[in-house]
PDB file of C-alpha atoms and ligand atoms in Angstrom:
ATOM      1  CA  MET A   1      28.866 -36.290  -9.082  1.00 44.00           C
ATOM      2  CA  THR A   2      32.294 -34.805  -8.846  1.00 45.00           C
ATOM      3  CA  LEU A   3      35.384 -35.084 -11.364  1.00 47.00           C
ATOM      4  CA  ARG A   4      37.155 -37.150  -8.473  1.00 50.00           C
ATOM      5  CA  LEU A   5      34.464 -39.699  -8.435  1.00 43.00           C
ATOM      6  CA  PHE A   6      34.523 -40.120 -12.223  1.00 45.00           C
ATOM      7  CA  LYS A   7      36.178 -43.391 -12.172  1.00 49.00           C
ATOM      8  CA  PRO A   8      36.197 -45.829 -14.883  1.00 49.00           C
ATOM      9  CA  LEU A   9      33.556 -48.085 -13.369  1.00 48.00           C
ATOM     10  CA  ALA A  10      31.455 -45.329 -12.887  1.00 48.00           C
ATOM     11  CA  CYS A  11      32.175 -44.387 -16.227  1.00 41.00           C
ATOM     12  CA  LEU A  12      31.434 -47.374 -17.742  1.00 43.00           C
ATOM     13  CA  ALA A  13      27.747 -47.882 -15.252  1.00 48.00           C
ATOM     14  CA  LEU A  14      26.960 -44.327 -16.593  1.00 42.00           C
ATOM     15  CA  LEU A  15      27.068 -45.640 -20.147  1.00 43.00           C
ATOM     16  CA  ALA A  16      25.250 -48.908 -19.227  1.00 44.00           C
ATOM     17  CA  ALA A  17      22.711 -46.725 -17.775  1.00 42.00           C
ATOM     18  CA  LEU A  18      22.702 -44.525 -20.672  1.00 39.00           C
ATOM     19  CA  ALA A  19      22.316 -46.950 -23.513  1.00 43.00           C
ATOM     20  CA  ALA A  20      19.058 -48.316 -21.766  1.00 41.00           C
ATOM     21  CA  GLY A  21      17.683 -45.694 -23.641  1.00 39.00           C
ATOM     22  CA  PRO A  22      15.039 -42.902 -23.087  1.00 42.00           C
ATOM     23  CA  SER A  23      13.282 -44.966 -20.023  1.00 39.00           C
ATOM     24  CA  ALA A  24      16.085 -44.577 -17.785  1.00 37.00           C
ATOM     25  CA  PRO A  25      15.559 -42.107 -14.960  1.00 41.00           C
ATOM     26  CA  VAL A  26      16.976 -38.609 -16.213  1.00 42.00           C
ATOM     27  CA  THR A  27      15.902 -36.149 -13.155  1.00 51.00           C
ATOM     28  CA  ALA A  28      16.966 -36.638  -9.687  1.00 51.00           C
ATOM     29  CA  GLY A  29      15.862 -39.524  -7.864  1.00 58.00           C
ATOM     30  CA  ASP A  30      13.806 -37.752  -5.266  1.00 77.00           C
ATOM     31  CA  GLY A  31      10.857 -37.229  -7.623  1.00 86.00           C
ATOM     32  CA  LEU A  32      10.795 -33.526  -7.098  1.00 92.00           C
ATOM     33  CA  SER A  33      10.066 -31.878  -9.977  1.00 93.00           C
ATOM     34  CA  LYS A  34      12.128 -28.154 -10.902  1.00 94.00           C
ATOM     35  CA  HIS A  35       9.173 -26.770 -12.938  1.00 95.00           C
ATOM     36  CA  VAL A  36       6.864 -27.079  -9.319  1.00 96.00           C
ATOM     37  CA  THR A  37      10.100 -25.396  -7.623  1.00 96.00           C
ATOM     38  CA  ARG A  38       9.541 -22.698  -9.928  1.00 96.00           C
ATOM     39  CA  ARG A  39       6.207 -22.206  -9.754  1.00 97.00           C
ATOM     40  CA  MET A  40       5.685 -22.200  -6.082  1.00 96.00           C
ATOM     41  CA  ALA A  41       8.649 -19.540  -5.803  1.00 97.00           C
ATOM     42  CA  LEU A  42       6.709 -17.399  -8.527  1.00 97.00           C
ATOM     43  CA  MET A  43       3.129 -17.746  -6.621  1.00 97.00           C
ATOM     44  CA  THR A  44       5.584 -16.913  -3.127  1.00 97.00           C
ATOM     45  CA  SER A  45       7.109 -14.043  -4.701  1.00 97.00           C
ATOM     46  CA  GLN A  46       3.700 -12.593  -5.481  1.00 96.00           C
ATOM     47  CA  LYS A  47       2.577 -13.251  -1.963  1.00 97.00           C
ATOM     48  CA  ALA A  48       5.370 -11.024  -0.788  1.00 97.00           C
ATOM     49  CA  ALA A  49       4.163  -8.241  -3.304  1.00 98.00           C
ATOM     50  CA  MET A  50       0.756  -8.891  -2.241  1.00 98.00           C
ATOM     51  CA  ASP A  51       1.785  -8.552   1.252  1.00 98.00           C
ATOM     52  CA  VAL A  52       3.403  -4.966   0.656  1.00 98.00           C
ATOM     53  CA  LEU A  53       0.418  -3.482  -0.351  1.00 98.00           C
ATOM     54  CA  THR A  54      -2.629  -5.206   2.102  1.00 98.00           C
ATOM     55  CA  ALA A  55      -0.579  -3.763   5.180  1.00 98.00           C
ATOM     56  CA  MET A  56      -0.560  -0.381   3.479  1.00 98.00           C
ATOM     57  CA  MET A  57      -4.142  -0.993   2.965  1.00 97.00           C
ATOM     58  CA  ALA A  58      -5.092  -2.168   5.975  1.00 96.00           C
ATOM     59  CA  GLY A  59      -2.984   0.737   7.730  1.00 96.00           C
ATOM     60  CA  ARG A  60      -0.601  -2.098   9.470  1.00 97.00           C
ATOM     61  CA  SER A  61       2.441  -0.037   7.761  1.00 97.00           C
ATOM     62  CA  MET A  62       2.930   3.624   6.069  1.00 98.00           C
ATOM     63  CA  PHE A  63       1.635   3.765   2.290  1.00 98.00           C
ATOM     64  CA  ASP A  64       4.327   4.733   0.285  1.00 98.00           C
ATOM     65  CA  LYS A  65       4.280   5.444  -3.129  1.00 98.00           C
ATOM     66  CA  ASP A  66       7.779   3.916  -4.386  1.00 98.00           C
ATOM     67  CA  ARG A  67       7.349   1.031  -2.489  1.00 98.00           C
ATOM     68  CA  ALA A  68       3.564   0.497  -3.745  1.00 98.00           C
ATOM     69  CA  ARG A  69       5.069   1.189  -7.370  1.00 98.00           C
ATOM     70  CA  SER A  70       7.514  -1.487  -7.007  1.00 98.00           C
ATOM     71  CA  ALA A  71       4.998  -3.960  -5.895  1.00 98.00           C
ATOM     72  CA  ARG A  72       2.990  -3.158  -8.755  1.00 98.00           C
ATOM     73  CA  ARG A  73       5.540  -3.608 -11.290  1.00 98.00           C
ATOM     74  CA  GLN A  74       6.486  -6.953  -9.635  1.00 98.00           C
ATOM     75  CA  LEU A  75       2.866  -8.266  -9.836  1.00 98.00           C
ATOM     76  CA  ILE A  76       2.493  -7.607 -13.497  1.00 98.00           C
ATOM     77  CA  LYS A  77       5.748  -9.443 -14.390  1.00 98.00           C
ATOM     78  CA  SER A  78       4.934 -12.077 -12.208  1.00 98.00           C
ATOM     79  CA  THR A  79       1.266 -12.595 -13.310  1.00 98.00           C
ATOM     80  CA  SER A  80       2.118 -12.015 -16.859  1.00 98.00           C
ATOM     81  CA  SER A  81       4.588 -15.212 -16.256  1.00 98.00           C
ATOM     82  CA  ILE A  82       1.681 -17.475 -14.798  1.00 98.00           C
ATOM     83  CA  ARG A  83       1.156 -19.155 -18.070  1.00 97.00           C
ATOM     84  CA  LYS A  84       4.505 -19.885 -18.802  1.00 97.00           C
ATOM     85  CA  HIS A  85       4.693 -21.735 -15.513  1.00 97.00           C
ATOM     86  CA  PHE A  86       2.426 -24.196 -15.554  1.00 97.00           C
ATOM     87  CA  ARG A  87       2.523 -24.740 -19.489  1.00 96.00           C
ATOM     88  CA  LYS A  88       3.302 -28.446 -18.960  1.00 94.00           C
ATOM     89  CA  HIS A  89       1.822 -30.976 -16.980  1.00 94.00           C
ATOM     90  CA  ARG A  90       4.106 -31.347 -13.948  1.00 93.00           C
ATOM     91  CA  MET A  91       3.552 -32.509 -10.482  1.00 93.00           C
ATOM     92  CA  ASP A  92       5.395 -34.019  -7.862  1.00 93.00           C
ATOM     93  CA  PRO A  93       4.337 -34.770  -4.254  1.00 92.00           C
ATOM     94  CA  ARG A  94       4.807 -31.150  -2.908  1.00 91.00           C
ATOM     95  CA  SER A  95       2.038 -29.674  -5.492  1.00 94.00           C
ATOM     96  CA  ASN A  96      -1.206 -28.413  -4.584  1.00 95.00           C
ATOM     97  CA  ALA A  97      -1.656 -27.574  -7.996  1.00 96.00           C
ATOM     98  CA  ARG A  98      -4.960 -29.382  -9.568  1.00 96.00           C
ATOM     99  CA  PRO A  99      -4.503 -31.582 -12.405  1.00 95.00           C
ATOM    100  CA  GLN A 100      -7.566 -30.031 -14.487  1.00 95.00           C
ATOM    101  CA  ILE A 101      -5.134 -27.089 -15.037  1.00 97.00           C
ATOM    102  CA  TRP A 102      -4.212 -29.134 -17.826  1.00 97.00           C
ATOM    103  CA  ASN A 103      -7.726 -30.279 -19.103  1.00 97.00           C
ATOM    104  CA  ALA A 104      -9.611 -26.774 -18.826  1.00 97.00           C
ATOM    105  CA  TRP A 105      -6.332 -25.173 -20.122  1.00 98.00           C
ATOM    106  CA  ASP A 106      -7.633 -22.173 -22.035  1.00 98.00           C
ATOM    107  CA  ASP A 107      -9.854 -21.325 -18.726  1.00 98.00           C
ATOM    108  CA  PHE A 108      -6.834 -21.221 -16.804  1.00 98.00           C
ATOM    109  CA  LYS A 109      -5.076 -19.024 -19.128  1.00 98.00           C
ATOM    110  CA  ALA A 110      -8.156 -16.371 -19.057  1.00 98.00           C
ATOM    111  CA  ARG A 111      -7.766 -16.097 -15.036  1.00 98.00           C
ATOM    112  CA  ALA A 112      -3.849 -15.698 -15.730  1.00 98.00           C
ATOM    113  CA  ASP A 113      -4.753 -12.719 -17.914  1.00 98.00           C
ATOM    114  CA  THR A 114      -7.522 -11.351 -15.795  1.00 98.00           C
ATOM    115  CA  ALA A 115      -4.984 -11.344 -12.845  1.00 98.00           C
ATOM    116  CA  GLU A 116      -2.245  -9.502 -15.177  1.00 98.00           C
ATOM    117  CA  THR A 117      -5.222  -7.096 -16.159  1.00 98.00           C
ATOM    118  CA  ALA A 118      -5.858  -6.513 -12.185  1.00 98.00           C
ATOM    119  CA  ALA A 119      -2.228  -5.967 -11.628  1.00 98.00           C
ATOM    120  CA  ARG A 120      -2.019  -3.553 -14.683  1.00 98.00           C
ATOM    121  CA  ASN A 121      -5.318  -1.805 -13.041  1.00 98.00           C
ATOM    122  CA  LEU A 122      -3.325  -1.117  -9.709  1.00 98.00           C
ATOM    123  CA  ASN A 123      -3.306   2.372  -8.879  1.00 98.00           C
ATOM    124  CA  THR A 124      -0.495   3.397  -6.544  1.00 98.00           C
ATOM    125  CA  ARG A 125      -0.612   6.858  -6.671  1.00 98.00           C
ATOM    126  CA  SER A 126      -2.812   7.329  -3.587  1.00 98.00           C
ATOM    127  CA  LEU A 127      -3.599   5.599  -0.609  1.00 98.00           C
ATOM    128  CA  PRO A 128      -7.445   5.392  -1.528  1.00 98.00           C
ATOM    129  CA  ALA A 129      -7.058   5.010  -4.913  1.00 98.00           C
ATOM    130  CA  LEU A 130      -4.609   1.478  -4.176  1.00 98.00           C
ATOM    131  CA  ARG A 131      -7.601   0.506  -1.598  1.00 98.00           C
ATOM    132  CA  ARG A 132      -9.787   1.145  -4.783  1.00 98.00           C
ATOM    133  CA  THR A 133      -7.932  -1.172  -6.528  1.00 98.00           C
ATOM    134  CA  LEU A 134      -6.260  -3.617  -4.917  1.00 98.00           C
ATOM    135  CA  PRO A 135      -9.572  -5.414  -4.001  1.00 97.00           C
ATOM    136  CA  GLY A 136     -10.102  -6.255  -7.924  1.00 97.00           C
ATOM    137  CA  LEU A 137      -6.438  -8.324  -7.993  1.00 98.00           C
ATOM    138  CA  MET A 138      -6.826 -10.285  -4.588  1.00 97.00           C
ATOM    139  CA  GLN A 139     -10.053 -11.237  -5.971  1.00 97.00           C
ATOM    140  CA  SER A 140      -8.024 -12.867  -8.710  1.00 97.00           C
ATOM    141  CA  CYS A 141      -5.633 -14.774  -6.792  1.00 97.00           C
ATOM    142  CA  LEU A 142      -8.727 -15.780  -4.797  1.00 96.00           C
ATOM    143  CA  SER A 143     -10.938 -17.257  -7.803  1.00 95.00           C
ATOM    144  CA  CYS A 144      -8.290 -19.083  -9.062  1.00 97.00           C
ATOM    145  CA  HIS A 145      -7.067 -20.974  -6.115  1.00 96.00           C
ATOM    146  CA  ASP A 146     -10.614 -21.548  -5.718  1.00 95.00           C
ATOM    147  CA  THR A 147     -10.469 -23.863  -8.585  1.00 96.00           C
ATOM    148  CA  TYR A 148      -7.168 -24.682  -9.433  1.00 97.00           C
ATOM    149  CA  ARG A 149      -5.528 -24.882  -6.100  1.00 96.00           C
ATOM    150  CA  SER A 150      -6.443 -28.058  -3.595  1.00 93.00           C
ATOM    151  CA  THR A 151      -5.855 -25.834  -0.600  1.00 79.00           C
ATOM    152  CA  PRO A 152      -8.211 -24.316   1.670  1.00 62.00           C
ATOM    153  CA  ASN A 153      -8.379 -20.696   0.576  1.00 52.00           C
ATOM    154  CA  SER A 154      -8.166 -17.813   2.918  1.00 52.00           C
ATOM    155  CA  PHE A 155      -6.461 -14.287   2.788  1.00 49.00           C
ATOM    156  CA  THR A 156      -3.851 -15.533   5.395  1.00 47.00           C
ATOM    157  CA  THR A 157      -2.722 -18.339   3.079  1.00 44.00           C
ATOM    158  CA  HIS A 158      -4.040 -17.058  -0.070  1.00 45.00           C
TER     159      HIS A 158
HETATM  160  C1  LIG B 201      -4.305 -18.709 -13.029  1.00 55.26           C
HETATM  161  C2  LIG B 201      -4.196 -19.039 -11.565  1.00 55.26           C
HETATM  162  C3  LIG B 201      -3.387 -18.375 -10.358  1.00 55.26           C
HETATM  163  C4  LIG B 201      -3.595 -17.580 -10.260  1.00 55.26           C
HETATM  164  C5  LIG B 201      -4.307 -16.075 -11.253  1.00 55.26           C
HETATM  165  C6  LIG B 201      -2.728 -16.950  -8.978  1.00 55.26           C
HETATM  166  N1  LIG B 201      -2.516 -18.294  -8.370  1.00 55.26           N
HETATM  167 FE1  LIG B 201      -1.734 -18.835  -6.767  1.00 55.26          FE
HETATM  168  N2  LIG B 201      -1.060 -20.710  -7.327  1.00 55.26           N
HETATM  169  C7  LIG B 201      -2.267 -21.363  -8.054  1.00 55.26           C
HETATM  170  C8  LIG B 201      -1.900 -22.778  -8.332  1.00 55.26           C
HETATM  171  C9  LIG B 201      -2.661 -23.494  -9.339  1.00 55.26           C
HETATM  172  C10 LIG B 201      -1.061 -22.951  -7.059  1.00 55.26           C
HETATM  173  C11 LIG B 201      -0.267 -24.320  -6.872  1.00 55.26           C
HETATM  174  C12 LIG B 201       0.765 -24.748  -7.062  1.00 55.26           C
HETATM  175  C13 LIG B 201       1.567 -26.176  -6.846  1.00 55.26           C
HETATM  176  O1  LIG B 201       0.916 -26.304  -5.645  1.00 55.26           O
HETATM  177  O2  LIG B 201       1.991 -26.817  -8.025  1.00 55.26           O
HETATM  178  C14 LIG B 201      -1.112 -21.597  -6.533  1.00 55.26           C
HETATM  179  C15 LIG B 201      -0.533 -21.216  -5.310  1.00 55.26           C
HETATM  180  C16 LIG B 201       0.190 -20.120  -4.991  1.00 55.26           C
HETATM  181  C17 LIG B 201       1.056 -19.997  -3.344  1.00 55.26           C
HETATM  182  C18 LIG B 201       1.504 -21.253  -2.530  1.00 55.26           C
HETATM  183  C19 LIG B 201       2.715 -21.408  -2.920  1.00 55.26           C
HETATM  184  C20 LIG B 201       3.038 -22.811  -2.448  1.00 55.26           C
HETATM  185  O3  LIG B 201       4.671 -22.474  -2.037  1.00 55.26           O
HETATM  186  O4  LIG B 201       2.770 -23.353  -2.120  1.00 55.26           O
HETATM  187  C21 LIG B 201       1.198 -18.606  -3.286  1.00 55.26           C
HETATM  188  C22 LIG B 201       1.510 -18.151  -1.873  1.00 55.26           C
HETATM  189  C23 LIG B 201      -0.244 -18.089  -4.232  1.00 55.26           C
HETATM  190  N3  LIG B 201      -0.440 -18.931  -5.015  1.00 55.26           N
HETATM  191  C24 LIG B 201       0.026 -15.988  -4.427  1.00 55.26           C
HETATM  192  C25 LIG B 201      -0.923 -16.174  -5.630  1.00 55.26           C
HETATM  193  C26 LIG B 201      -1.271 -14.551  -5.331  1.00 55.26           C
HETATM  194  C27 LIG B 201      -0.910 -13.175  -4.352  1.00 55.26           C
HETATM  195  C28 LIG B 201      -2.008 -14.539  -6.480  1.00 55.26           C
HETATM  196  C29 LIG B 201      -2.366 -13.060  -7.029  1.00 55.26           C
HETATM  197  C30 LIG B 201      -1.212 -12.185  -6.803  1.00 55.26           C
HETATM  198  C31 LIG B 201      -2.252 -15.607  -6.908  1.00 55.26           C
HETATM  199  N4  LIG B 201      -1.385 -16.404  -6.520  1.00 55.26           N
HETATM  200  C32 LIG B 201      -2.733 -15.968  -8.399  1.00 55.26           C
HETATM  201  C33 LIG B 201      -2.541 -20.574  -9.249  1.00 55.26           C
HETATM  202  C34 LIG B 201      -2.823 -19.010  -9.169  1.00 55.26           C
END
């Protein structure tokens, strides 16, 4: 609401809504959760970093040590924040997260840790080293999705 629209009547209505107590809706009426938006954005950025590396691995792009190293750094950072992004049980209609994440939180956390370890273990010094170490990370993405994400799993959509 802009200040221009913030007329006395609107003001009263707002006060009345607030007085209705904590059950009054405090989020936007579209039913979308900013937590879900953030965790989806985190996952999408991980996919972008993975795409850089898988293209090099498959020979679709030239191996570039600096780009590979920066993708590795990005992946360490993002995998290490998976837990934080999923800690609270939030859902909205866009989400493909399975609710058992929050019933099996220790296992979910362990899988996030496994992904972080695999990201740290990426070796970007040479193409053969990348080829050797990337499948471990890919596997950790896919195995968590298998259990906790309700869309068909594939190498093209993960
Ligand atoms: C610990 C579990 C876990 C790990 C590890 C994990 N993901 Fe996810 N990922 C999820 C969950 C859960 C969702 C569904 C989130 C939602 O829809 O609310 C998801 C969703 C996604 C999406 C879809 C986002 C969207 O907009 O719908 C992509 C892309 C993705 N992950 C990529 C990756 C990549 C790449 C990796 C590995 C580097 C990875 N994920 C590792 C749990 C994980």
